[in-house]
Amino acid sequence: MNPRVRFAPSPTGPLHIGGVRTALYNYLFAKKNNGTFLLRIEDTDQTRFVEGAEQYIIEAFQWLGIPFDEGVGVGGDFGPYRQSERKAIYKPYAEQLVVDGWAYYAFDTPEMLDAKRKEAESQKKTFQYDAYTRMGMCNSLTLTPEEVQERLARGDAFVIRFKYPEDTDVHVLDLIRGEVVINSNLLDDKVLYKSDGMPTYHLANIVDDHLMQITHVIRGEEWLPSAPLHVMLYKAFGWEAPQFAHLPLLLKPDGNGKLSKRDGDRLGFPVFPLQWTDPKSGETSSGYRESGYLPEAVINMLALLGWNPGNDQEMMSMQTLIDSFSIDKISKSGAKFSLDKAKWFNHEYIQQKTAQELTPYMLDVLKENGVGCDISYLQNVINLVKDRLNFVNDFWEQANYFFVAPTTYDPQAVKKRWKENMGQTLEKVMTLIESFHPYDMQLAHDAVMQYIADNELNMGQVLNSLRLAIVGAARGPELFTMIGVIGVQEVRNRLDKAVQTIEG
Ligand code: GLU
């Protein structure tokens, strides 16, 4: 059977890049094995629902170039794919577990539970609702069937809890970690269903994975503690469990703990694919897209945080990643995020793109800075500065003078280069440059060099002063190439202005 995998985020806020990596590994696994990759929105916890989060998730995957085969926004034969729209499905499953002796109704009020907690605390213990305490609580195991019926009929608040068998080893077979064994005595009777008519994550997740015929559950390590319950639930329902793979954590750059939502803006890199503004607090967090990353670079970088192809290949397109992906090359230990590496990937991907491919990105940058320009001019500029770009947004800093003439001139460079009579010298140089119709970079270069030699001028001073007039600072690409791109007439205008400004 072809694998079916899912990405199952809860729409509680923007998607962390750890979540993006989880989705990516699911996608790579599905595509490698002719499988299906679906998006299920797990929104049963109404208290944590955040407006706009689902739309954000969909937009993020569109930007990243990770398409879903089925799910929210796509459709498919196993829908609906939003758990809140599946509400009616879960209750009969929870009730079936009660009938079969795998679960029970619990009516304990918050006050009763609190009293138990305090009592345990006074004995320096922690209260756990489990095989040892459940018989001292208010539930369908301790009440008579009549009392239970009466309470349910009356509409008393209840939850349905899972009933772990006592002292039983639960075996979780994990494709990354091997076999994980935990004794049921350590586990508490988790709530599966609440009287508000909503299942908890555990019940909905298992029922849906079963109904949607999920074959592999690939998810973050933070879900490993839930896996024993999930394994037991499959057993209780008499269903075959999918295979599990719990991915290693994404760590902070120093390796000290999980990469958190707050780390990004604190350490100078985004932890979210797209910029996000919290609808309640109005607080904005940066995104990879807005920070000038290319989606291909983000994908490549994330793919290698916790997985490797088994050789030292680093630059990998989506297709190459798909072809080389396998779960057995996912590492067990956490992967440290590295800003330098992210930057390196982005730089490399920018170099791989043609000026034409980069045009839409750069047009956005120009727009943000309020300038427009001719496309072929823009592409010439891109070719000239591309190798200096780590991020798309660096374009403005590296190339602004191609679009707006300088109005100031770096005083230090002026002092160092612009010696007496420089205005006169540059006038001669400019006349030489203007004498070629059309402009010829090589001929102009040779003529200027000859002039400098014949007049025993200081080459560095002359060329850098001309550069100062064009750029406003001592930087930029090769001078005669740059003159060709900017155009002789514009260079003439800039020179006249510089002479006037500097020499007065
Ligand atoms: N809704 C869970 C989450 O937000 C899904 C975990 C799982 O994949 O089972 O990550």
Short mmCIF file of C-alpha atoms and ligand atoms in Angstrom, two decimals:
data_model
loop_
_atom_site.label_atom_id
_atom_site.label_comp_id
_atom_site.label_asym_id
_atom_site.label_seq_id
_atom_site.Cartn_x
_atom_site.Cartn_y
_atom_site.Cartn_z
CA MET A 1 0.00 0.00 0.00
CA ASN A 2 1.28 3.48 -0.81
CA PRO A 3 1.96 5.46 2.34
CA ARG A 4 -0.41 8.13 3.56
CA VAL A 5 1.05 10.75 5.87
CA ARG A 6 -0.34 13.89 7.39
CA PHE A 7 0.73 17.21 8.78
CA ALA A 8 -1.67 18.00 11.61
CA PRO A 9 -1.05 21.44 13.06
CA SER A 10 -3.24 23.12 15.63
CA PRO A 11 -4.07 26.67 14.55
CA THR A 12 -2.81 28.26 17.74
CA GLY A 13 -0.51 30.84 16.15
CA PRO A 14 2.09 31.12 13.41
CA LEU A 15 3.86 27.96 12.32
CA HIS A 16 7.28 27.48 13.94
CA ILE A 17 10.06 26.34 11.56
CA GLY A 18 10.23 23.11 13.59
CA GLY A 19 6.70 22.50 12.35
CA VAL A 20 7.74 23.38 8.82
CA ARG A 21 10.52 20.79 9.05
CA THR A 22 8.02 18.17 10.29
CA ALA A 23 5.78 18.90 7.31
CA LEU A 24 8.77 18.83 4.95
CA TYR A 25 9.91 15.40 6.14
CA ASN A 26 6.36 14.09 5.74
CA TYR A 27 6.23 15.55 2.25
CA LEU A 28 9.63 14.15 1.22
CA PHE A 29 8.68 10.73 2.58
CA ALA A 30 5.35 10.74 0.73
CA LYS A 31 6.84 11.87 -2.58
CA LYS A 32 9.74 9.45 -2.36
CA ASN A 33 7.33 6.55 -1.85
CA ASN A 34 4.51 7.54 -4.22
CA GLY A 35 2.40 8.34 -1.22
CA THR A 36 -0.16 10.93 -0.23
CA PHE A 37 0.51 13.94 1.97
CA LEU A 38 -2.43 15.58 3.65
CA LEU A 39 -3.16 18.62 5.78
CA ARG A 40 -5.44 18.14 8.74
CA ILE A 41 -6.27 21.06 11.01
CA GLU A 42 -6.51 19.99 14.65
CA ASP A 43 -8.68 22.69 16.12
CA THR A 44 -10.60 20.86 18.84
CA ASP A 45 -9.16 23.00 21.61
CA GLN A 46 -11.34 26.07 21.14
CA THR A 47 -9.59 27.93 23.95
CA ARG A 48 -6.33 28.01 22.01
CA PHE A 49 -7.79 28.90 18.61
CA VAL A 50 -6.12 31.92 16.99
CA GLU A 51 -7.77 33.91 14.22
CA GLY A 52 -5.84 33.77 10.96
CA ALA A 53 -3.52 30.92 11.97
CA GLU A 54 -4.99 28.40 9.52
CA GLN A 55 -4.73 30.84 6.62
CA TYR A 56 -1.16 31.57 7.67
CA ILE A 57 -0.29 27.86 7.56
CA ILE A 58 -1.73 27.46 4.07
CA GLU A 59 0.02 30.57 2.77
CA ALA A 60 3.33 29.48 4.29
CA PHE A 61 3.29 26.15 2.45
CA GLN A 62 2.33 27.87 -0.78
CA TRP A 63 5.33 30.15 -0.42
CA LEU A 64 7.63 27.25 0.48
CA GLY A 65 6.47 25.20 -2.50
CA ILE A 66 5.17 22.26 -0.47
CA PRO A 67 1.80 21.25 -1.93
CA PHE A 68 -0.70 19.01 -0.16
CA ASP A 69 -2.41 16.19 -2.04
CA GLU A 70 -5.44 16.25 0.24
CA GLY A 71 -6.81 18.23 3.11
CA VAL A 72 -7.99 21.63 4.17
CA GLY A 73 -7.97 23.91 1.15
CA VAL A 74 -7.53 20.99 -1.26
CA GLY A 75 -10.34 18.53 -0.52
CA GLY A 76 -10.22 14.77 -0.88
CA ASP A 77 -12.12 11.57 -0.13
CA PHE A 78 -11.46 11.51 3.61
CA GLY A 79 -12.81 14.91 4.58
CA PRO A 80 -13.74 17.05 6.24
CA TYR A 81 -10.13 17.68 7.24
CA ARG A 82 -10.81 20.29 9.91
CA GLN A 83 -11.49 18.54 13.20
CA SER A 84 -14.04 21.09 14.37
CA GLU A 85 -16.14 20.00 11.38
CA ARG A 86 -15.80 16.36 12.43
CA LYS A 87 -17.14 16.92 15.94
CA ALA A 88 -20.01 14.44 15.63
CA ILE A 89 -17.67 11.65 14.58
CA TYR A 90 -15.77 11.29 17.85
CA LYS A 91 -18.41 10.74 20.53
CA PRO A 92 -19.50 7.23 19.48
CA TYR A 93 -15.84 6.16 19.56
CA ALA A 94 -15.39 7.44 23.10
CA GLU A 95 -18.61 5.71 24.18
CA GLN A 96 -17.51 2.49 22.57
CA LEU A 97 -14.36 2.52 24.68
CA VAL A 98 -16.51 2.90 27.81
CA VAL A 99 -18.71 -0.02 26.76
CA ASP A 100 -15.63 -2.14 26.09
CA GLY A 101 -14.09 -1.33 29.46
CA TRP A 102 -11.22 0.80 28.09
CA ALA A 103 -12.56 4.08 29.39
CA TYR A 104 -14.90 5.52 32.01
CA TYR A 105 -16.96 8.59 32.79
CA ALA A 106 -15.46 10.82 35.44
CA PHE A 107 -17.57 13.40 37.26
CA ASP A 108 -15.00 14.82 39.64
CA THR A 109 -15.43 18.57 40.01
CA PRO A 110 -12.43 20.90 39.84
CA GLU A 111 -12.76 21.33 43.65
CA MET A 112 -12.60 17.59 44.21
CA LEU A 113 -9.51 17.26 42.03
CA ASP A 114 -7.93 20.19 43.76
CA ALA A 115 -8.52 18.66 47.17
CA LYS A 116 -6.83 15.45 46.00
CA ARG A 117 -3.86 17.42 44.73
CA LYS A 118 -3.48 19.27 48.01
CA GLU A 119 -3.76 16.04 49.97
CA ALA A 120 -1.00 14.46 47.88
CA GLU A 121 1.16 17.57 48.22
CA SER A 122 0.89 17.45 51.99
CA GLN A 123 2.45 13.99 51.75
CA LYS A 124 5.10 15.32 49.33
CA LYS A 125 3.54 13.41 46.45
CA THR A 126 1.98 14.39 43.15
CA PHE A 127 -1.56 13.42 42.51
CA GLN A 128 -2.14 11.36 39.39
CA TYR A 129 -5.52 10.08 38.20
CA ASP A 130 -4.53 6.51 37.45
CA ALA A 131 -4.98 2.81 38.16
CA TYR A 132 -4.16 3.42 41.85
CA THR A 133 -6.30 6.43 42.54
CA ARG A 134 -9.24 6.03 40.19
CA MET A 135 -11.18 3.84 42.61
CA GLY A 136 -11.16 6.64 45.14
CA MET A 137 -12.65 9.12 42.71
CA CYS A 138 -16.09 10.01 41.42
CA ASN A 139 -16.49 8.05 38.20
CA SER A 140 -18.43 5.29 36.49
CA LEU A 141 -16.14 2.73 38.11
CA THR A 142 -17.12 3.82 41.61
CA LEU A 143 -20.73 4.95 41.10
CA THR A 144 -23.59 2.56 40.37
CA PRO A 145 -24.78 2.30 36.76
CA GLU A 146 -28.03 4.02 37.82
CA GLU A 147 -26.18 6.94 39.35
CA VAL A 148 -24.08 7.29 36.22
CA GLN A 149 -27.16 7.30 33.99
CA GLU A 150 -28.83 9.81 36.25
CA ARG A 151 -25.86 12.18 36.15
CA LEU A 152 -25.56 11.92 32.40
CA ALA A 153 -29.30 12.46 31.93
CA ARG A 154 -29.15 15.46 34.25
CA GLY A 155 -26.38 16.96 32.16
CA ASP A 156 -23.68 16.91 34.87
CA ALA A 157 -20.25 17.91 33.63
CA PHE A 158 -18.13 14.87 32.85
CA VAL A 159 -15.06 13.74 31.00
CA ILE A 160 -14.27 10.35 29.55
CA ARG A 161 -10.90 9.06 30.72
CA PHE A 162 -8.76 6.29 29.31
CA LYS A 163 -8.42 3.31 31.65
CA TYR A 164 -4.87 2.03 31.53
CA PRO A 165 -4.45 -1.57 32.53
CA GLU A 166 -2.34 -1.88 35.67
CA ASP A 167 1.38 -2.63 35.53
CA THR A 168 1.58 -3.32 31.82
CA ASP A 169 4.53 -2.55 29.56
CA VAL A 170 3.54 -0.44 26.60
CA HIS A 171 5.85 -0.86 23.61
CA VAL A 172 6.20 2.00 21.16
CA LEU A 173 8.10 1.07 18.04
CA ASP A 174 9.72 4.19 16.68
CA LEU A 175 11.40 4.22 13.28
CA ILE A 176 14.04 6.65 14.55
CA ARG A 177 14.51 5.61 18.17
CA GLY A 178 13.80 1.92 17.99
CA GLU A 179 11.67 0.41 20.72
CA VAL A 180 10.57 2.63 23.60
CA VAL A 181 9.00 0.78 26.53
CA ILE A 182 7.07 2.41 29.33
CA ASN A 183 5.14 0.84 32.19
CA SER A 184 1.48 1.82 32.40
CA ASN A 185 1.88 2.51 36.13
CA LEU A 186 3.71 5.70 35.18
CA LEU A 187 0.89 6.91 32.98
CA ASP A 188 -2.18 8.84 34.00
CA ASP A 189 -5.71 8.22 32.79
CA LYS A 190 -5.78 10.88 30.11
CA VAL A 191 -9.00 12.69 29.24
CA LEU A 192 -10.30 11.62 25.83
CA TYR A 193 -13.57 13.46 25.63
CA LYS A 194 -15.09 16.46 27.38
CA SER A 195 -18.69 17.29 28.15
CA ASP A 196 -18.48 20.33 25.86
CA GLY A 197 -18.85 17.78 23.07
CA MET A 198 -15.25 18.02 21.96
CA PRO A 199 -12.70 15.23 21.91
CA THR A 200 -9.22 15.97 23.24
CA TYR A 201 -6.23 15.91 20.93
CA HIS A 202 -5.49 12.24 21.72
CA LEU A 203 -8.86 10.82 20.76
CA ALA A 204 -9.40 12.97 17.69
CA ASN A 205 -5.86 12.33 16.47
CA ILE A 206 -6.18 8.55 16.72
CA VAL A 207 -9.68 8.35 15.28
CA ASP A 208 -8.72 10.58 12.36
CA ASP A 209 -5.43 8.85 11.64
CA HIS A 210 -7.41 5.62 11.48
CA LEU A 211 -10.27 6.95 9.37
CA MET A 212 -7.90 8.79 7.05
CA GLN A 213 -5.85 5.59 6.66
CA ILE A 214 -2.61 7.17 7.81
CA THR A 215 0.25 4.68 7.54
CA HIS A 216 3.10 6.70 9.10
CA VAL A 217 2.95 9.28 11.86
CA ILE A 218 5.99 11.52 11.46
CA ARG A 219 5.97 14.27 14.08
CA GLY A 220 8.08 16.18 16.57
CA GLU A 221 9.75 14.59 19.56
CA GLU A 222 7.49 16.54 21.90
CA TRP A 223 4.76 14.04 21.03
CA LEU A 224 6.77 11.00 22.10
CA PRO A 225 5.29 11.08 25.64
CA SER A 226 1.82 10.77 24.07
CA ALA A 227 2.79 7.81 21.91
CA PRO A 228 2.17 5.10 24.59
CA LEU A 229 -1.41 6.32 25.00
CA HIS A 230 -1.82 6.35 21.24
CA VAL A 231 -0.50 2.82 20.94
CA MET A 232 -2.91 1.72 23.68
CA LEU A 233 -5.81 3.46 21.98
CA TYR A 234 -5.17 1.58 18.75
CA LYS A 235 -5.14 -1.60 20.77
CA ALA A 236 -8.35 -0.68 22.57
CA PHE A 237 -10.11 0.03 19.29
CA GLY A 238 -8.70 -3.12 17.73
CA TRP A 239 -7.09 -1.11 14.94
CA GLU A 240 -3.70 -1.56 13.39
CA ALA A 241 -1.45 1.28 14.53
CA PRO A 242 0.48 3.35 11.98
CA GLN A 243 4.26 3.40 12.17
CA PHE A 244 5.73 6.16 14.30
CA ALA A 245 8.75 8.39 13.71
CA HIS A 246 9.48 11.10 16.28
CA LEU A 247 11.80 13.76 14.89
CA PRO A 248 14.69 15.22 16.90
CA LEU A 249 14.31 18.71 18.32
CA LEU A 250 15.52 21.86 16.61
CA LEU A 251 17.89 23.44 19.10
CA LYS A 252 19.02 26.97 19.82
CA PRO A 253 22.28 27.93 18.04
CA ASP A 254 24.28 27.23 21.23
CA GLY A 255 22.62 23.84 21.59
CA ASN A 256 21.08 24.82 24.91
CA GLY A 257 17.48 23.78 24.59
CA LYS A 258 14.71 23.85 22.08
CA LEU A 259 14.54 26.69 19.55
CA SER A 260 11.69 28.75 20.89
CA LYS A 261 9.37 31.30 19.36
CA ARG A 262 11.18 34.06 21.22
CA ASP A 263 14.69 33.08 20.13
CA GLY A 264 14.39 34.34 16.59
CA ASP A 265 13.96 38.01 17.06
CA ARG A 266 16.21 37.88 20.11
CA LEU A 267 19.09 36.31 18.15
CA GLY A 268 18.51 37.97 14.80
CA PHE A 269 16.87 35.36 12.63
CA PRO A 270 13.26 34.42 11.92
CA VAL A 271 11.67 31.32 13.47
CA PHE A 272 8.55 31.63 11.34
CA PRO A 273 8.24 31.16 7.57
CA LEU A 274 6.19 34.33 7.10
CA GLN A 275 5.93 37.47 9.15
CA TRP A 276 3.17 37.23 11.75
CA THR A 277 1.28 39.86 13.65
CA ASP A 278 -0.50 38.54 16.68
CA PRO A 279 -4.17 39.51 16.37
CA LYS A 280 -4.50 40.14 20.11
CA SER A 281 -1.27 41.79 21.18
CA GLY A 282 -0.44 43.32 17.80
CA GLU A 283 3.13 42.09 18.29
CA THR A 284 4.94 41.30 15.04
CA SER A 285 7.46 38.48 14.56
CA SER A 286 9.74 38.35 11.55
CA GLY A 287 9.40 35.79 8.78
CA TYR A 288 11.85 34.17 6.36
CA ARG A 289 9.95 35.55 3.37
CA GLU A 290 10.03 39.14 4.57
CA SER A 291 13.67 38.84 5.66
CA GLY A 292 14.76 38.14 2.09
CA TYR A 293 15.22 34.38 2.11
CA LEU A 294 14.39 32.30 -0.93
CA PRO A 295 12.01 29.42 -0.22
CA GLU A 296 14.42 26.94 -1.83
CA ALA A 297 17.14 27.97 0.63
CA VAL A 298 14.83 27.59 3.62
CA ILE A 299 13.78 24.13 2.44
CA ASN A 300 17.35 22.99 1.84
CA MET A 301 18.56 24.31 5.19
CA LEU A 302 15.67 22.76 7.14
CA ALA A 303 15.99 19.41 5.38
CA LEU A 304 19.56 19.12 6.66
CA LEU A 305 18.69 20.04 10.24
CA GLY A 306 18.19 16.52 11.57
CA TRP A 307 18.69 14.51 8.39
CA ASN A 308 21.51 14.01 5.92
CA PRO A 309 21.77 12.20 2.60
CA GLY A 310 24.59 9.97 3.86
CA ASN A 311 27.27 11.96 2.04
CA ASP A 312 28.45 15.54 2.37
CA GLN A 313 26.24 16.98 -0.33
CA GLU A 314 24.71 20.23 0.87
CA MET A 315 23.05 21.99 -2.05
CA MET A 316 19.97 19.94 -2.77
CA SER A 317 16.92 20.86 -4.79
CA MET A 318 13.49 19.64 -3.71
CA GLN A 319 13.69 16.84 -6.28
CA THR A 320 17.11 15.76 -5.04
CA LEU A 321 15.85 15.83 -1.47
CA ILE A 322 12.89 13.65 -2.46
CA ASP A 323 15.12 11.19 -4.29
CA SER A 324 17.55 10.85 -1.39
CA PHE A 325 15.14 10.97 1.55
CA SER A 326 14.81 8.08 3.95
CA ILE A 327 13.70 7.92 7.57
CA ASP A 328 16.69 5.83 8.63
CA LYS A 329 18.99 8.80 7.95
CA ILE A 330 17.14 11.02 10.42
CA SER A 331 19.32 11.57 13.47
CA LYS A 332 18.28 10.82 17.02
CA SER A 333 19.89 13.86 18.54
CA GLY A 334 18.71 17.44 18.29
CA ALA A 335 19.96 19.68 15.47
CA LYS A 336 21.40 23.11 16.23
CA PHE A 337 20.07 25.99 14.18
CA SER A 338 22.84 28.02 12.57
CA LEU A 339 22.31 31.52 11.24
CA ASP A 340 25.58 31.38 9.29
CA LYS A 341 24.45 28.24 7.56
CA ALA A 342 21.05 29.74 6.75
CA LYS A 343 22.80 32.78 5.29
CA TRP A 344 25.19 30.58 3.32
CA PHE A 345 22.36 28.59 1.77
CA ASN A 346 20.51 31.72 0.84
CA HIS A 347 23.60 33.26 -0.75
CA GLU A 348 24.17 30.10 -2.80
CA TYR A 349 20.57 29.96 -3.98
CA ILE A 350 20.67 33.60 -5.02
CA GLN A 351 23.80 32.84 -7.08
CA GLN A 352 22.02 29.94 -8.78
CA LYS A 353 19.17 32.12 -9.95
CA THR A 354 19.31 34.05 -13.19
CA ALA A 355 18.71 37.79 -13.21
CA GLN A 356 15.37 37.05 -14.79
CA GLU A 357 14.38 34.72 -11.95
CA LEU A 358 15.45 37.27 -9.37
CA THR A 359 13.59 40.11 -11.07
CA PRO A 360 10.24 39.72 -9.23
CA TYR A 361 12.01 39.74 -5.85
CA MET A 362 14.07 42.80 -6.71
CA LEU A 363 11.08 44.64 -8.12
CA ASP A 364 9.50 44.21 -4.68
CA VAL A 365 12.61 45.61 -3.02
CA LEU A 366 12.59 48.61 -5.38
CA LYS A 367 8.91 49.15 -4.77
CA GLU A 368 9.47 49.18 -1.02
CA ASN A 369 12.06 51.87 -1.59
CA GLY A 370 9.83 53.87 -3.84
CA VAL A 371 11.67 53.52 -7.13
CA GLY A 372 10.67 51.94 -10.40
CA CYS A 373 12.83 51.08 -13.39
CA ASP A 374 13.18 49.46 -16.74
CA ILE A 375 13.37 45.65 -16.54
CA SER A 376 16.44 45.21 -18.72
CA TYR A 377 18.27 47.89 -16.69
CA LEU A 378 17.27 46.10 -13.48
CA GLN A 379 18.56 42.78 -14.80
CA ASN A 380 21.91 44.32 -15.73
CA VAL A 381 22.20 45.66 -12.20
CA ILE A 382 21.24 42.31 -10.67
CA ASN A 383 24.00 40.60 -12.63
CA LEU A 384 26.52 43.15 -11.37
CA VAL A 385 25.72 42.89 -7.64
CA LYS A 386 24.30 39.38 -7.27
CA ASP A 387 27.48 37.91 -5.81
CA ARG A 388 27.31 40.41 -2.94
CA LEU A 389 23.84 39.38 -1.83
CA ASN A 390 23.10 37.09 1.11
CA PHE A 391 19.47 38.11 1.23
CA VAL A 392 17.12 39.45 -1.39
CA ASN A 393 16.72 42.55 0.77
CA ASP A 394 20.48 43.26 0.61
CA PHE A 395 19.84 44.37 -2.94
CA TRP A 396 18.92 47.89 -1.91
CA GLU A 397 21.99 48.42 0.20
CA GLN A 398 24.23 47.01 -2.52
CA ALA A 399 22.61 48.66 -5.50
CA ASN A 400 20.70 51.79 -4.45
CA TYR A 401 23.06 54.11 -6.36
CA PHE A 402 22.04 52.47 -9.63
CA PHE A 403 18.57 53.87 -9.09
CA VAL A 404 19.18 57.15 -7.26
CA ALA A 405 22.11 59.49 -7.79
CA PRO A 406 24.16 60.20 -4.67
CA THR A 407 23.60 63.51 -2.92
CA THR A 408 26.41 63.09 -0.40
CA TYR A 409 29.95 61.83 -0.78
CA ASP A 410 31.74 59.78 1.87
CA PRO A 411 33.90 62.49 3.51
CA GLN A 412 36.70 60.09 4.41
CA ALA A 413 36.97 58.82 0.85
CA VAL A 414 36.84 62.40 -0.46
CA LYS A 415 39.67 63.39 1.84
CA LYS A 416 41.78 60.42 0.82
CA ARG A 417 41.18 60.47 -2.93
CA TRP A 418 39.85 63.78 -4.19
CA LYS A 419 43.06 65.81 -4.40
CA GLU A 420 43.51 69.28 -5.82
CA ASN A 421 42.45 69.78 -9.43
CA MET A 422 40.59 66.49 -9.41
CA GLY A 423 37.62 68.25 -10.99
CA GLN A 424 39.74 69.27 -13.97
CA THR A 425 41.32 65.84 -14.32
CA LEU A 426 37.97 64.09 -14.19
CA GLU A 427 36.61 66.49 -16.79
CA LYS A 428 39.32 65.25 -19.18
CA VAL A 429 38.68 61.64 -18.24
CA MET A 430 34.95 62.10 -18.82
CA THR A 431 35.50 63.65 -22.22
CA LEU A 432 37.53 60.61 -23.20
CA ILE A 433 34.78 58.29 -21.99
CA GLU A 434 32.22 60.31 -23.93
CA SER A 435 34.24 60.06 -27.13
CA PHE A 436 33.16 56.50 -27.86
CA HIS A 437 29.88 56.05 -29.71
CA PRO A 438 28.50 53.69 -28.62
CA TYR A 439 30.23 53.39 -25.25
CA ASP A 440 32.82 50.61 -25.28
CA MET A 441 33.99 49.44 -21.90
CA GLN A 442 37.36 48.13 -23.03
CA LEU A 443 38.21 51.08 -25.26
CA ALA A 444 37.15 53.58 -22.61
CA HIS A 445 39.22 51.76 -20.01
CA ASP A 446 42.31 51.68 -22.22
CA ALA A 447 42.00 55.33 -23.17
CA VAL A 448 41.63 56.45 -19.54
CA MET A 449 44.60 54.31 -18.48
CA GLN A 450 46.70 55.78 -21.26
CA TYR A 451 45.72 59.28 -20.20
CA ILE A 452 46.65 58.57 -16.58
CA ALA A 453 50.03 57.15 -17.64
CA ASP A 454 50.82 59.98 -20.06
CA ASN A 455 50.12 62.59 -17.41
CA GLU A 456 51.79 60.67 -14.60
CA LEU A 457 48.63 60.77 -12.49
CA ASN A 458 47.83 58.64 -9.47
CA MET A 459 45.61 55.90 -10.82
CA GLY A 460 43.97 55.04 -7.50
CA GLN A 461 43.07 58.64 -6.84
CA VAL A 462 41.61 59.27 -10.27
CA LEU A 463 39.58 56.10 -10.60
CA ASN A 464 38.31 56.23 -7.02
CA SER A 465 37.31 59.85 -7.34
CA LEU A 466 35.28 59.02 -10.41
CA ARG A 467 33.74 56.16 -8.46
CA LEU A 468 32.93 58.56 -5.62
CA ALA A 469 31.12 60.82 -8.04
CA ILE A 470 29.02 57.93 -9.36
CA VAL A 471 28.36 55.97 -6.15
CA GLY A 472 28.91 58.49 -3.38
CA ALA A 473 31.31 56.10 -1.66
CA ALA A 474 34.36 53.97 -2.37
CA ARG A 475 32.47 50.81 -3.26
CA GLY A 476 30.67 49.05 -6.09
CA PRO A 477 31.59 46.77 -8.98
CA GLU A 478 34.30 47.29 -11.60
CA LEU A 479 34.24 50.95 -12.67
CA PHE A 480 34.00 50.72 -16.46
CA THR A 481 31.39 47.96 -16.33
CA MET A 482 29.37 50.07 -13.92
CA ILE A 483 29.60 53.10 -16.22
CA GLY A 484 28.27 50.94 -19.04
CA VAL A 485 25.24 49.91 -16.99
CA ILE A 486 24.45 53.34 -15.54
CA GLY A 487 24.99 55.03 -18.89
CA VAL A 488 27.47 57.70 -19.95
CA GLN A 489 24.96 60.54 -19.86
CA GLU A 490 23.94 59.77 -16.28
CA VAL A 491 27.59 59.43 -15.26
CA ARG A 492 28.24 62.85 -16.78
CA ASN A 493 25.39 64.35 -14.75
CA ARG A 494 26.67 62.77 -11.58
CA LEU A 495 30.20 63.93 -12.18
CA ASP A 496 29.13 67.54 -12.75
CA LYS A 497 27.12 67.43 -9.55
CA ALA A 498 29.99 65.90 -7.56
CA VAL A 499 32.48 68.49 -8.76
CA GLN A 500 30.07 71.23 -7.86
CA THR A 501 29.33 69.76 -4.43
CA ILE A 502 32.89 68.86 -3.49
CA GLU A 503 34.78 71.75 -5.06
CA GLY A 504 31.97 74.29 -4.66
N1 GLU B 1 -2.00 18.77 16.56
C1 GLU B 1 -0.70 18.28 16.90
C2 GLU B 1 0.29 19.43 16.71
O1 GLU B 1 -0.10 20.53 16.84
C3 GLU B 1 -0.38 17.08 16.05
C4 GLU B 1 0.65 16.16 16.60
C5 GLU B 1 0.69 14.92 15.77
O2 GLU B 1 1.22 15.00 14.65
O3 GLU B 1 0.18 13.90 16.21
O4 GLU B 1 1.46 19.27 16.42
#
